[in-house]
JSON list of C-alpha atoms in Angstrom, two decimals:
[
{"chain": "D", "resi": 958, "resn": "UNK", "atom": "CA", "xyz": [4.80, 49.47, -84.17]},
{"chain": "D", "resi": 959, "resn": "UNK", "atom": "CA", "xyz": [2.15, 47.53, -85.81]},
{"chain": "D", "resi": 960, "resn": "UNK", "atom": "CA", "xyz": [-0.13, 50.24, -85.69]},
{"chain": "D", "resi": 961, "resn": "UNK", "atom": "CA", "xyz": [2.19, 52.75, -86.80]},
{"chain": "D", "resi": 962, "resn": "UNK", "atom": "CA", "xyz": [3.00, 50.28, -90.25]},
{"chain": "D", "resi": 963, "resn": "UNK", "atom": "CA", "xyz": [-1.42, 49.82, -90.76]},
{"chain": "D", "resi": 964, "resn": "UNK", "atom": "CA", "xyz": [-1.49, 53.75, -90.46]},
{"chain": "D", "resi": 965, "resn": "UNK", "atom": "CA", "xyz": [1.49, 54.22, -93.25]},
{"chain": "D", "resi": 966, "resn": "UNK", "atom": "CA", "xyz": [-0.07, 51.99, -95.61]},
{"chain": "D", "resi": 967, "resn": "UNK", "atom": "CA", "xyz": [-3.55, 53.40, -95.03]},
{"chain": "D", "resi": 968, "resn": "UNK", "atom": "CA", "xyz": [-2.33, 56.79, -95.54]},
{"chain": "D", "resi": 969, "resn": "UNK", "atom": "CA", "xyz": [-0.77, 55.49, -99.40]},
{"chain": "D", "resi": 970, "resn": "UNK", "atom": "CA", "xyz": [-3.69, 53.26, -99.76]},
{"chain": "D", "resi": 971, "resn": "UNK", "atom": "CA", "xyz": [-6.17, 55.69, -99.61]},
{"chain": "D", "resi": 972, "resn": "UNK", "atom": "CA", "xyz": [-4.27, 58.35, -101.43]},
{"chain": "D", "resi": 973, "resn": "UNK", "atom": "CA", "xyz": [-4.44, 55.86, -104.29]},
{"chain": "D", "resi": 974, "resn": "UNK", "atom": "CA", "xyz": [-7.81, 55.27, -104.22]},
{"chain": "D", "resi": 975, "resn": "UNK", "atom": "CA", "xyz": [-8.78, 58.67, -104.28]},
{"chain": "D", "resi": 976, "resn": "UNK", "atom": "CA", "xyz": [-6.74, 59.30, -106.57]},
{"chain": "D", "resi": 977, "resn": "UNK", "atom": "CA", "xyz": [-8.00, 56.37, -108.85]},
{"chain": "D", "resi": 978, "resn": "UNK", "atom": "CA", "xyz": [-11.79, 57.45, -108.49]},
{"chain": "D", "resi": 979, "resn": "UNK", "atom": "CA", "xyz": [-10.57, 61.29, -109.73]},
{"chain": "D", "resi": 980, "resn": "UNK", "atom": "CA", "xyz": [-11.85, 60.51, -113.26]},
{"chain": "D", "resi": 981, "resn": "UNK", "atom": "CA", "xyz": [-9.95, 62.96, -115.94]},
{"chain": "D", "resi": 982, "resn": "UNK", "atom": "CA", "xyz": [-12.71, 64.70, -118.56]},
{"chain": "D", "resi": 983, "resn": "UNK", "atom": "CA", "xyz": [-13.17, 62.17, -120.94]},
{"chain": "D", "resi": 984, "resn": "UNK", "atom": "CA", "xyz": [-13.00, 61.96, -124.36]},
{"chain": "D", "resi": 985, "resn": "UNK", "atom": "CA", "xyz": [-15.93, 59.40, -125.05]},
{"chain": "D", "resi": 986, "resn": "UNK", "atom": "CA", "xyz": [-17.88, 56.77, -123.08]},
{"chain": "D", "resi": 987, "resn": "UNK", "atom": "CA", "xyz": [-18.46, 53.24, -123.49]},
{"chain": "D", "resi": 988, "resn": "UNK", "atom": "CA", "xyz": [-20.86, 51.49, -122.23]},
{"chain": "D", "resi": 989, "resn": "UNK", "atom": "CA", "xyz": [-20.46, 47.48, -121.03]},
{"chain": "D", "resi": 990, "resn": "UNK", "atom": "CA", "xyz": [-22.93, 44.94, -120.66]},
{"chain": "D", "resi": 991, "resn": "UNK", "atom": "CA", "xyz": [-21.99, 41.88, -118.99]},
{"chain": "D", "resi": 992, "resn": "UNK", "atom": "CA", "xyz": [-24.16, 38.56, -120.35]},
{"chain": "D", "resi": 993, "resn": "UNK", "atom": "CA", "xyz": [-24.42, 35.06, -119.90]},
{"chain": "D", "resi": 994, "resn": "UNK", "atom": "CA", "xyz": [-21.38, 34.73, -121.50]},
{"chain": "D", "resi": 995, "resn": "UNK", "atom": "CA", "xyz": [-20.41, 37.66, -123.77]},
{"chain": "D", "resi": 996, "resn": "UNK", "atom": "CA", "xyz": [-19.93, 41.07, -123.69]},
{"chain": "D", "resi": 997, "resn": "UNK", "atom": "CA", "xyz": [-22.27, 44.24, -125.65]},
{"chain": "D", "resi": 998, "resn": "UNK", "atom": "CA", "xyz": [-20.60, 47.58, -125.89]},
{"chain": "D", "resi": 999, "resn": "UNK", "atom": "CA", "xyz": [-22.67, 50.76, -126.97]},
{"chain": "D", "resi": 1000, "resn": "UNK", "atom": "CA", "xyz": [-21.07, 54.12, -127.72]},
{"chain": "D", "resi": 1001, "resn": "UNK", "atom": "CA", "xyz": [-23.68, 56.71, -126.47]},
{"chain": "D", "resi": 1002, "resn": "UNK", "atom": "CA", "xyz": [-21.58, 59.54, -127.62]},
{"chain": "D", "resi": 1003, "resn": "UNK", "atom": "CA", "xyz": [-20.97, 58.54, -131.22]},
{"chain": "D", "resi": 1004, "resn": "UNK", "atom": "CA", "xyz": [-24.78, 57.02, -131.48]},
{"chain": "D", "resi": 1005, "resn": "UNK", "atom": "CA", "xyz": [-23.22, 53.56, -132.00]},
{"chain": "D", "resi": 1006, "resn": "UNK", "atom": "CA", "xyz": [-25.76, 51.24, -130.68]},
{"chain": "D", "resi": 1007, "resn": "UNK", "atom": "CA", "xyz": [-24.90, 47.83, -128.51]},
{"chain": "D", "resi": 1008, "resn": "UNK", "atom": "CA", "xyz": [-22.64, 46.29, -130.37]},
{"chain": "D", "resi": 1009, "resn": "UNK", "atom": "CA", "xyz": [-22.13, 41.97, -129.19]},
{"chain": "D", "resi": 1010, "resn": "UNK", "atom": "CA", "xyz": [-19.06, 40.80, -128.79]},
{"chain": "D", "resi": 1011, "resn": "UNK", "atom": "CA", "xyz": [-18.72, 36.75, -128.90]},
{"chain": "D", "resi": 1012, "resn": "UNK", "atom": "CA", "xyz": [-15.96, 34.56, -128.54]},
{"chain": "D", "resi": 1013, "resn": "UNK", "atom": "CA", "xyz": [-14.02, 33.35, -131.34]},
{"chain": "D", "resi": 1014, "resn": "UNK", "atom": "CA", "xyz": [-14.46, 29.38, -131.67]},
{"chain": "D", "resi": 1015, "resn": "UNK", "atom": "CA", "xyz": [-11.22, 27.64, -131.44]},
{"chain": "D", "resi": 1016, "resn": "UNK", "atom": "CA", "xyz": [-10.53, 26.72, -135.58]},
{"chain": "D", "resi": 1017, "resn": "UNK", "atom": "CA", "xyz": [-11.79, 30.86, -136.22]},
{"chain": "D", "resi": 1018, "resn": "UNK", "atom": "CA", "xyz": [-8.70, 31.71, -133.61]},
{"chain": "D", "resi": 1019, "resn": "UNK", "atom": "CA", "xyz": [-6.68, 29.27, -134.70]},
{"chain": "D", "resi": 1020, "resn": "UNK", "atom": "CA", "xyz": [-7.49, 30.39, -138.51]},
{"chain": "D", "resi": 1021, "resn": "UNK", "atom": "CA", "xyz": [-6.61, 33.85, -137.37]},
{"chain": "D", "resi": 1022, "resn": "UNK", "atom": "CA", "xyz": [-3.29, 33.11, -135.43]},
{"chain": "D", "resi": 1023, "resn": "UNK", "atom": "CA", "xyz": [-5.29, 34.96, -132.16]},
{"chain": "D", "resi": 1024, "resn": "UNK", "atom": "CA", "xyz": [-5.32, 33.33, -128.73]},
{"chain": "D", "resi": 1025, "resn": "UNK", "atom": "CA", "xyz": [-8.15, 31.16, -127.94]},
{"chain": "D", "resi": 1026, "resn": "UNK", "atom": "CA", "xyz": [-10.44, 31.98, -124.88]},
{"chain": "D", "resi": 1027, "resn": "UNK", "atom": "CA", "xyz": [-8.97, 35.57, -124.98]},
{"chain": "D", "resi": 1028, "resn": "UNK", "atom": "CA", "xyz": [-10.04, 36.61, -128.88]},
{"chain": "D", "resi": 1029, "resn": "UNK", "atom": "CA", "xyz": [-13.51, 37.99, -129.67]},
{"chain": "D", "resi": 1030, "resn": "UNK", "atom": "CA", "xyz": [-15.42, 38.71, -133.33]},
{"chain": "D", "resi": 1031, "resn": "UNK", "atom": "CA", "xyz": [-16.10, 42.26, -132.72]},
{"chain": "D", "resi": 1032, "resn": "UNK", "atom": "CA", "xyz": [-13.29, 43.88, -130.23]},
{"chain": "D", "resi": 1033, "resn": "UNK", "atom": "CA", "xyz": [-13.91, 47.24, -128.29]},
{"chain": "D", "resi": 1034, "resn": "UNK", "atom": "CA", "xyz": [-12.42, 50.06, -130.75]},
{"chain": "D", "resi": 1035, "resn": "UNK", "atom": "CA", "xyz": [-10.77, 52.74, -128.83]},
{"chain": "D", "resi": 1036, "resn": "UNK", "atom": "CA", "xyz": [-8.88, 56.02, -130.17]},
{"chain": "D", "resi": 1037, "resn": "UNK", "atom": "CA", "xyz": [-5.15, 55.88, -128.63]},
{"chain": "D", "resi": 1038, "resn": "UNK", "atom": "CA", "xyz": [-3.78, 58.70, -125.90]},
{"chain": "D", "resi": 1039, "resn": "UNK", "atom": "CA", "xyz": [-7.78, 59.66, -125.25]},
{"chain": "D", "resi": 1040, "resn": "UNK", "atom": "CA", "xyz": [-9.27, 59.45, -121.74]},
{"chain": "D", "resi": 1041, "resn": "UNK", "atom": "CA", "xyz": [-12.14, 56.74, -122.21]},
{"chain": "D", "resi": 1042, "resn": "UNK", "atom": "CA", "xyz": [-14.68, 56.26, -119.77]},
{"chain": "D", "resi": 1043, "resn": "UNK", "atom": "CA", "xyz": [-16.49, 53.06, -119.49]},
{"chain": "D", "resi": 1044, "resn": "UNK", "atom": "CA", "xyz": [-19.62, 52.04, -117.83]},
{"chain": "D", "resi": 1045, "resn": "UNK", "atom": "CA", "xyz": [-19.96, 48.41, -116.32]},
{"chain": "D", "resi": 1046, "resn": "UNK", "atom": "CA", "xyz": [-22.95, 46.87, -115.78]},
{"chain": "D", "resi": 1047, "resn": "UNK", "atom": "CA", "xyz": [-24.58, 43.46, -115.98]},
{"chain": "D", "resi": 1048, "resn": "UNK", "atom": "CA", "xyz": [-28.23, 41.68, -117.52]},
{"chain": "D", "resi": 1049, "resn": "UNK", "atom": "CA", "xyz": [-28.35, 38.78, -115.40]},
{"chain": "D", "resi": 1050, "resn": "UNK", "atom": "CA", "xyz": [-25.85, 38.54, -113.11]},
{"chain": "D", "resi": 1051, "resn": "UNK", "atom": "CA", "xyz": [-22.59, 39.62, -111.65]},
{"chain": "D", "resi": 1052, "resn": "UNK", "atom": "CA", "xyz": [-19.54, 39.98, -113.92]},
{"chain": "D", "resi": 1053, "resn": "UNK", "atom": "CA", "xyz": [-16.56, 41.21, -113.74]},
{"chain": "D", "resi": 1054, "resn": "UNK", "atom": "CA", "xyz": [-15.04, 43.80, -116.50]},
{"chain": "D", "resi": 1055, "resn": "UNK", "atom": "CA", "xyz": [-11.40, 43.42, -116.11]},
{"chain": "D", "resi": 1056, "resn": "UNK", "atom": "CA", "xyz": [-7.98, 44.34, -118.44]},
{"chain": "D", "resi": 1057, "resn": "UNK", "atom": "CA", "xyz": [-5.01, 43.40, -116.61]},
{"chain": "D", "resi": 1058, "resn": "UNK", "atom": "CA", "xyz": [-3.04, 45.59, -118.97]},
{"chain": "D", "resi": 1059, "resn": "UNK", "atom": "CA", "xyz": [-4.66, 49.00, -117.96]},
{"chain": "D", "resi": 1060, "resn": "UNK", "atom": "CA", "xyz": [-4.83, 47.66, -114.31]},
{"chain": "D", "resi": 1061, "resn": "UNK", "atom": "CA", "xyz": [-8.95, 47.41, -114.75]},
{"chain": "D", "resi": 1062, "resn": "UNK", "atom": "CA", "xyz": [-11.28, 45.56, -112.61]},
{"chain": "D", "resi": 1063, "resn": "UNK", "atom": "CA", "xyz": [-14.69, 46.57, -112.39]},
{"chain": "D", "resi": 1064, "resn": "UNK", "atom": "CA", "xyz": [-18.17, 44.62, -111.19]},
{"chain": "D", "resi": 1065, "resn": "UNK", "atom": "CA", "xyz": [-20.76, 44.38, -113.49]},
{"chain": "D", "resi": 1066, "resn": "UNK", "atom": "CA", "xyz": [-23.94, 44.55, -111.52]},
{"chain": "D", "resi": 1067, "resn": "UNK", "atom": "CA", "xyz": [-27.27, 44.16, -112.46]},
{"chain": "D", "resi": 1068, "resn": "UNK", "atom": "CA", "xyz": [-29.65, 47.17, -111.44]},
{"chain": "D", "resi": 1069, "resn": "UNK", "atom": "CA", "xyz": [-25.62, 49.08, -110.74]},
{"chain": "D", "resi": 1070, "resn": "UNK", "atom": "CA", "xyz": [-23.90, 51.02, -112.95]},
{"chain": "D", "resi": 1071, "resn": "UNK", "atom": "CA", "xyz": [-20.20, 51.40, -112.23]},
{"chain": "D", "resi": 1072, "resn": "UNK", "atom": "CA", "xyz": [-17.42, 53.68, -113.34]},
{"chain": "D", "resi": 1073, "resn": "UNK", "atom": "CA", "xyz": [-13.98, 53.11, -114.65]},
{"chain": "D", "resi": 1074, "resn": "UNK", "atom": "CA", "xyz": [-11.52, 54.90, -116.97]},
{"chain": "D", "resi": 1075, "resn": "UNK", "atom": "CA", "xyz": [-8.30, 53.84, -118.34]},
{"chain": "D", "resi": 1076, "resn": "UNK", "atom": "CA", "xyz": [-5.76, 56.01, -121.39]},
{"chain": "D", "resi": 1077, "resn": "UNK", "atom": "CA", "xyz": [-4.01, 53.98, -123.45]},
{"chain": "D", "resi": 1078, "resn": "UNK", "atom": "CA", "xyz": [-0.53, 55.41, -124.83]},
{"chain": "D", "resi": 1079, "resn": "UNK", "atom": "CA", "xyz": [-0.04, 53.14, -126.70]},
{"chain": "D", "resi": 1080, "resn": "UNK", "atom": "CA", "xyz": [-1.44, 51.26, -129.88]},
{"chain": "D", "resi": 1081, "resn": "UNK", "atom": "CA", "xyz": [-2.22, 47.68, -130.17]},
{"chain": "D", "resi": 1082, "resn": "UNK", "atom": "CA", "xyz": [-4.56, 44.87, -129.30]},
{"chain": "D", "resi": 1083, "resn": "UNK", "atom": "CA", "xyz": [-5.10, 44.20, -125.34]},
{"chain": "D", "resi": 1084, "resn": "UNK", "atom": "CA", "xyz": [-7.09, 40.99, -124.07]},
{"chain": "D", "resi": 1085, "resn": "UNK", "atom": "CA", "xyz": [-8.91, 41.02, -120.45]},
{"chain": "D", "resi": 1086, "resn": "UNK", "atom": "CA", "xyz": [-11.67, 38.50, -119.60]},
{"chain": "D", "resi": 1087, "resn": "UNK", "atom": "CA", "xyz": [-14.48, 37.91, -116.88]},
{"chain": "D", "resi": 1088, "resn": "UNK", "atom": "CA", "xyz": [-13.41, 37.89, -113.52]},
{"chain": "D", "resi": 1089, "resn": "UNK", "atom": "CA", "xyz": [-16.47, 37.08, -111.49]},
{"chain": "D", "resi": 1090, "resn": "UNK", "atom": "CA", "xyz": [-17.40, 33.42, -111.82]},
{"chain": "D", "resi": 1091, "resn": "UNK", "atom": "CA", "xyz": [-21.18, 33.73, -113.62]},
{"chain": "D", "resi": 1092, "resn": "UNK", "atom": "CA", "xyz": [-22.25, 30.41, -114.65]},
{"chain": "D", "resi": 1093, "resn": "UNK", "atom": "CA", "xyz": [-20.55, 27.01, -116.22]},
{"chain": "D", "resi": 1094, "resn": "UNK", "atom": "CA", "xyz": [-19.50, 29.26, -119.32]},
{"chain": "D", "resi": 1095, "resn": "UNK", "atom": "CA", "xyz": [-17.57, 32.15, -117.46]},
{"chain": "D", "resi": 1096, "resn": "UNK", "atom": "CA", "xyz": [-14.52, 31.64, -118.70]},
{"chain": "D", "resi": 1097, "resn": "UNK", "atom": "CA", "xyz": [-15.20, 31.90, -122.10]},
{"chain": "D", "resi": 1098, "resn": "UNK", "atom": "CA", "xyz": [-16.18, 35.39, -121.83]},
{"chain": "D", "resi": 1099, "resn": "UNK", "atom": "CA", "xyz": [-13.17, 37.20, -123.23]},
{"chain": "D", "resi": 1100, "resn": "UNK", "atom": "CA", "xyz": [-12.77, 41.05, -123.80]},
{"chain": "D", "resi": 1101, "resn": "UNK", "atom": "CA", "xyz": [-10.92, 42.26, -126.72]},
{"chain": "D", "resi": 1102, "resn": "UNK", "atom": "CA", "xyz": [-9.62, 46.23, -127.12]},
{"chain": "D", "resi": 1103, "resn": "UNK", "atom": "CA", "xyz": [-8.49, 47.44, -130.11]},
{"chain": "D", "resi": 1104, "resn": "UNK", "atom": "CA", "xyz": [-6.28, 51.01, -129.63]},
{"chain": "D", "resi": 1105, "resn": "UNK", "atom": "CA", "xyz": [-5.87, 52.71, -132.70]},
{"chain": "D", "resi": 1106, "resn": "UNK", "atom": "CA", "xyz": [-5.29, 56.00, -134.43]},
{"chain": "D", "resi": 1107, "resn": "UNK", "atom": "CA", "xyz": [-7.37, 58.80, -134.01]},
{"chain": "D", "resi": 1108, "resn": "UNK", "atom": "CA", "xyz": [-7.98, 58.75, -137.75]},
{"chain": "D", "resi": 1109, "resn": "UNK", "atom": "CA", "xyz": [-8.56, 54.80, -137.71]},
{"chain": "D", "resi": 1110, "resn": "UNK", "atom": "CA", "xyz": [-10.91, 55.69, -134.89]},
{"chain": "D", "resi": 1111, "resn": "UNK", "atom": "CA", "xyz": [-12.74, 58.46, -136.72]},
{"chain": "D", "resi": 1112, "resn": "UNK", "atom": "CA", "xyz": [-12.93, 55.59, -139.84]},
{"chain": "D", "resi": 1113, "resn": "UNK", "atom": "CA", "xyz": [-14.06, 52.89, -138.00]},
{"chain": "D", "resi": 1114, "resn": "UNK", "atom": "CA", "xyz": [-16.91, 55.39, -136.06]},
{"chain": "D", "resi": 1115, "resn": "UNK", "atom": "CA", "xyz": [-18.37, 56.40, -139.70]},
{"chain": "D", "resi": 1116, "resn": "UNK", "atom": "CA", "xyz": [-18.51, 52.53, -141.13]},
{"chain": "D", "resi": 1117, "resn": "UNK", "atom": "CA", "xyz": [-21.04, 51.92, -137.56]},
{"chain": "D", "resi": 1118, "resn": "UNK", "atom": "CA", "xyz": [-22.94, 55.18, -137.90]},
{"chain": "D", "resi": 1119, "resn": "UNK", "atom": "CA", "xyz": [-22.99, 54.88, -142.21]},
{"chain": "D", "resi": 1120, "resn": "UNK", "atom": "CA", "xyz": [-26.88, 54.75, -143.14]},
{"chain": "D", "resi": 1121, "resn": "UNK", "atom": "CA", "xyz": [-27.21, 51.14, -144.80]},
{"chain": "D", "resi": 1122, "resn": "UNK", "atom": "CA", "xyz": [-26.87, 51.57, -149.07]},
{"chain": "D", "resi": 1123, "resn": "UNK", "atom": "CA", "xyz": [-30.29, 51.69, -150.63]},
{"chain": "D", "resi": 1124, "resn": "UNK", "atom": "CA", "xyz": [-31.19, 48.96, -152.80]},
{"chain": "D", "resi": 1125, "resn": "UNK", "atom": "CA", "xyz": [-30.54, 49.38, -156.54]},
{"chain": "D", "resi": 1126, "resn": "UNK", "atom": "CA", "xyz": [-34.11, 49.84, -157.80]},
{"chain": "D", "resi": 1127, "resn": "UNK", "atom": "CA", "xyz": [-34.77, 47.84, -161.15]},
{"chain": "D", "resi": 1128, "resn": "UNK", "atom": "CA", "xyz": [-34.92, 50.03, -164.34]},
{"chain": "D", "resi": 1129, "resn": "UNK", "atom": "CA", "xyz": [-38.21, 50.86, -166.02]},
{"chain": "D", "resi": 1130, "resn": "UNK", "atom": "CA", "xyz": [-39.10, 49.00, -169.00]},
{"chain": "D", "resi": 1131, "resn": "UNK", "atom": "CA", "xyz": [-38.48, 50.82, -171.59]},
{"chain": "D", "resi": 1132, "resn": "UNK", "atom": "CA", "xyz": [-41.90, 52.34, -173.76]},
{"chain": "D", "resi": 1133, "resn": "UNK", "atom": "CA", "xyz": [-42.91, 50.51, -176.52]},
{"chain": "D", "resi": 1134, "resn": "UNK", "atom": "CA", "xyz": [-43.15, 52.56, -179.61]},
{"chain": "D", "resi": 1135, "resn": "UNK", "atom": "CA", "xyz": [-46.08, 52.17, -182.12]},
{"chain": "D", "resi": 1136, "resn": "UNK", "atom": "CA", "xyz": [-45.54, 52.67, -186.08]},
{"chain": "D", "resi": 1137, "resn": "UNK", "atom": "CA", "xyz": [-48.94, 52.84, -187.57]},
{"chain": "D", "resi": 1138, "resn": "UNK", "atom": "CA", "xyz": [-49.21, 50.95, -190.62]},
{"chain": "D", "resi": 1139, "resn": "UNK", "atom": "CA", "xyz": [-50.49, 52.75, -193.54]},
{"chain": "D", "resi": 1140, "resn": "UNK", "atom": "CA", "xyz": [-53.52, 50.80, -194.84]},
{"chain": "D", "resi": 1141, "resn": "UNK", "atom": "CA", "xyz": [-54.47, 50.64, -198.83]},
{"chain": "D", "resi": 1142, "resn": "UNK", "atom": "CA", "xyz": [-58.39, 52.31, -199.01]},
{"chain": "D", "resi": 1143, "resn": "UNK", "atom": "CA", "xyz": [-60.79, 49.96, -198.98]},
{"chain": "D", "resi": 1144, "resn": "UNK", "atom": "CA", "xyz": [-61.96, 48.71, -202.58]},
{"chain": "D", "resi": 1145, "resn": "UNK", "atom": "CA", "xyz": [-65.74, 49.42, -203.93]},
{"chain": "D", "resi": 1146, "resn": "UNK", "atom": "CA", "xyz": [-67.53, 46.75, -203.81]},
{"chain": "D", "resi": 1147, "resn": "UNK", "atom": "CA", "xyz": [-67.98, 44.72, -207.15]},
{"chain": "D", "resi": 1148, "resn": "UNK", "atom": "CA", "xyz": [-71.00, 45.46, -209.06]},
{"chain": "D", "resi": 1149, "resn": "UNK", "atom": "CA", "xyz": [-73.43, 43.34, -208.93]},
{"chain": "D", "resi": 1150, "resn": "UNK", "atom": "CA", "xyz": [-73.91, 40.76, -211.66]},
{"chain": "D", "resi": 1151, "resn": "UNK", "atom": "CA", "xyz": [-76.32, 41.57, -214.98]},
{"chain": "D", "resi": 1152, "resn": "UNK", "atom": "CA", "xyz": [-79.61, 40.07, -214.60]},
{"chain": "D", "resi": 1153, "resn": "UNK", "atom": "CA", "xyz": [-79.90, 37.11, -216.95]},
{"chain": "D", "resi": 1154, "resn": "UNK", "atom": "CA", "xyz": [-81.84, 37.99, -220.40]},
{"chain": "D", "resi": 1155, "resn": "UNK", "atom": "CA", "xyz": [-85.02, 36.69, -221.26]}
]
């Protein structure tokens, strides 16, 4: 009987993880760096370099009514209801890219690059931190997903990929103009004086 209950669960078990690794066509890829302690995402397909991703220090959360340890300055931006592939990997050593939300745990690996997907349906702001214990600062590595609109998405993709203003350029002076002064002929010279007579 024991046997019989492993080979059940096997069966399910590895129906599910088949079915889990069966990646559909996605929309866009992420890519995520794990670091000693933060997180860097890049967007290969919209040319969006690494972008960092800190933690929020405890009177910037508290300032912004977000949850401490879970809030980051720049959040991953995602469109909602799109397939998004993401890319785990680590710089220095093994992390752990996990969303409890979107039932996401992934090892980042130095040297490894590992696959994941998730599809939110629906829009909000998700929290997930490091799950692999990387140093005396692991958990304060939180990771911060923004879902929005496709439109917000499209929005937020142009204000990263925007080439940086030009700098005003300082007017010329202006050219200064020259009035010549009319000048009064010079007068003929006085004649001399009358020699003395004798």
């Amino acid at each position: 009987v024991p046997v019989v209950i492993l080979m059940v669960i096997a069966i399910f078990s590895f129906r599910l993880l088949f079915a889990y690794n069966d990646m559909p066509k996605p929309y866009m890829t992420v890519k995520a760096t794990g670091y000693q302690w933060y997180w860097g995402y890049e967007y290969p397909d919209q040319k969006i370099s690494e972008i960092t991703s800190v933690p929020l220090k405890k009177e910037e959360a508290a300032a912004k009514g977000v949850p401490y340890l879970l809030a980051a300055d720049k959040p991953l931006v995602v469109p909602v209801n799109q397939v998004i592939r993401v890319q785990v990997t680590g710089a220095d050593v093994i992390h752990a890219f996990a969303l409890p939300a979107f039932g996401l745990k992934t090892d980042a690996i130095p040297g490894r690059l590992n696959e994941t997907w998730f599809k939110a349906d629906t829009i909000g702001v998700y929290y997930g931190q490091c799950s692999e214990l990387c140093g005396v600062e692991h958990s304060n590595m939180p990771i911060e997903i923004h879902v929005v609109s496709q439109a917000d998405f499209d929005v937020w993709v142009k204000s990263k990929t925007a080439p940086p203003a030009a700098p005003a350029t300082a007017a010329a002076p202006a050219t200064a103009t020259v009035t010549p002064v009319a000048t009064a002929p010079a007068s003929a010279p006085a004649a001399a004086p009358a020699a003395p007579a004798v």
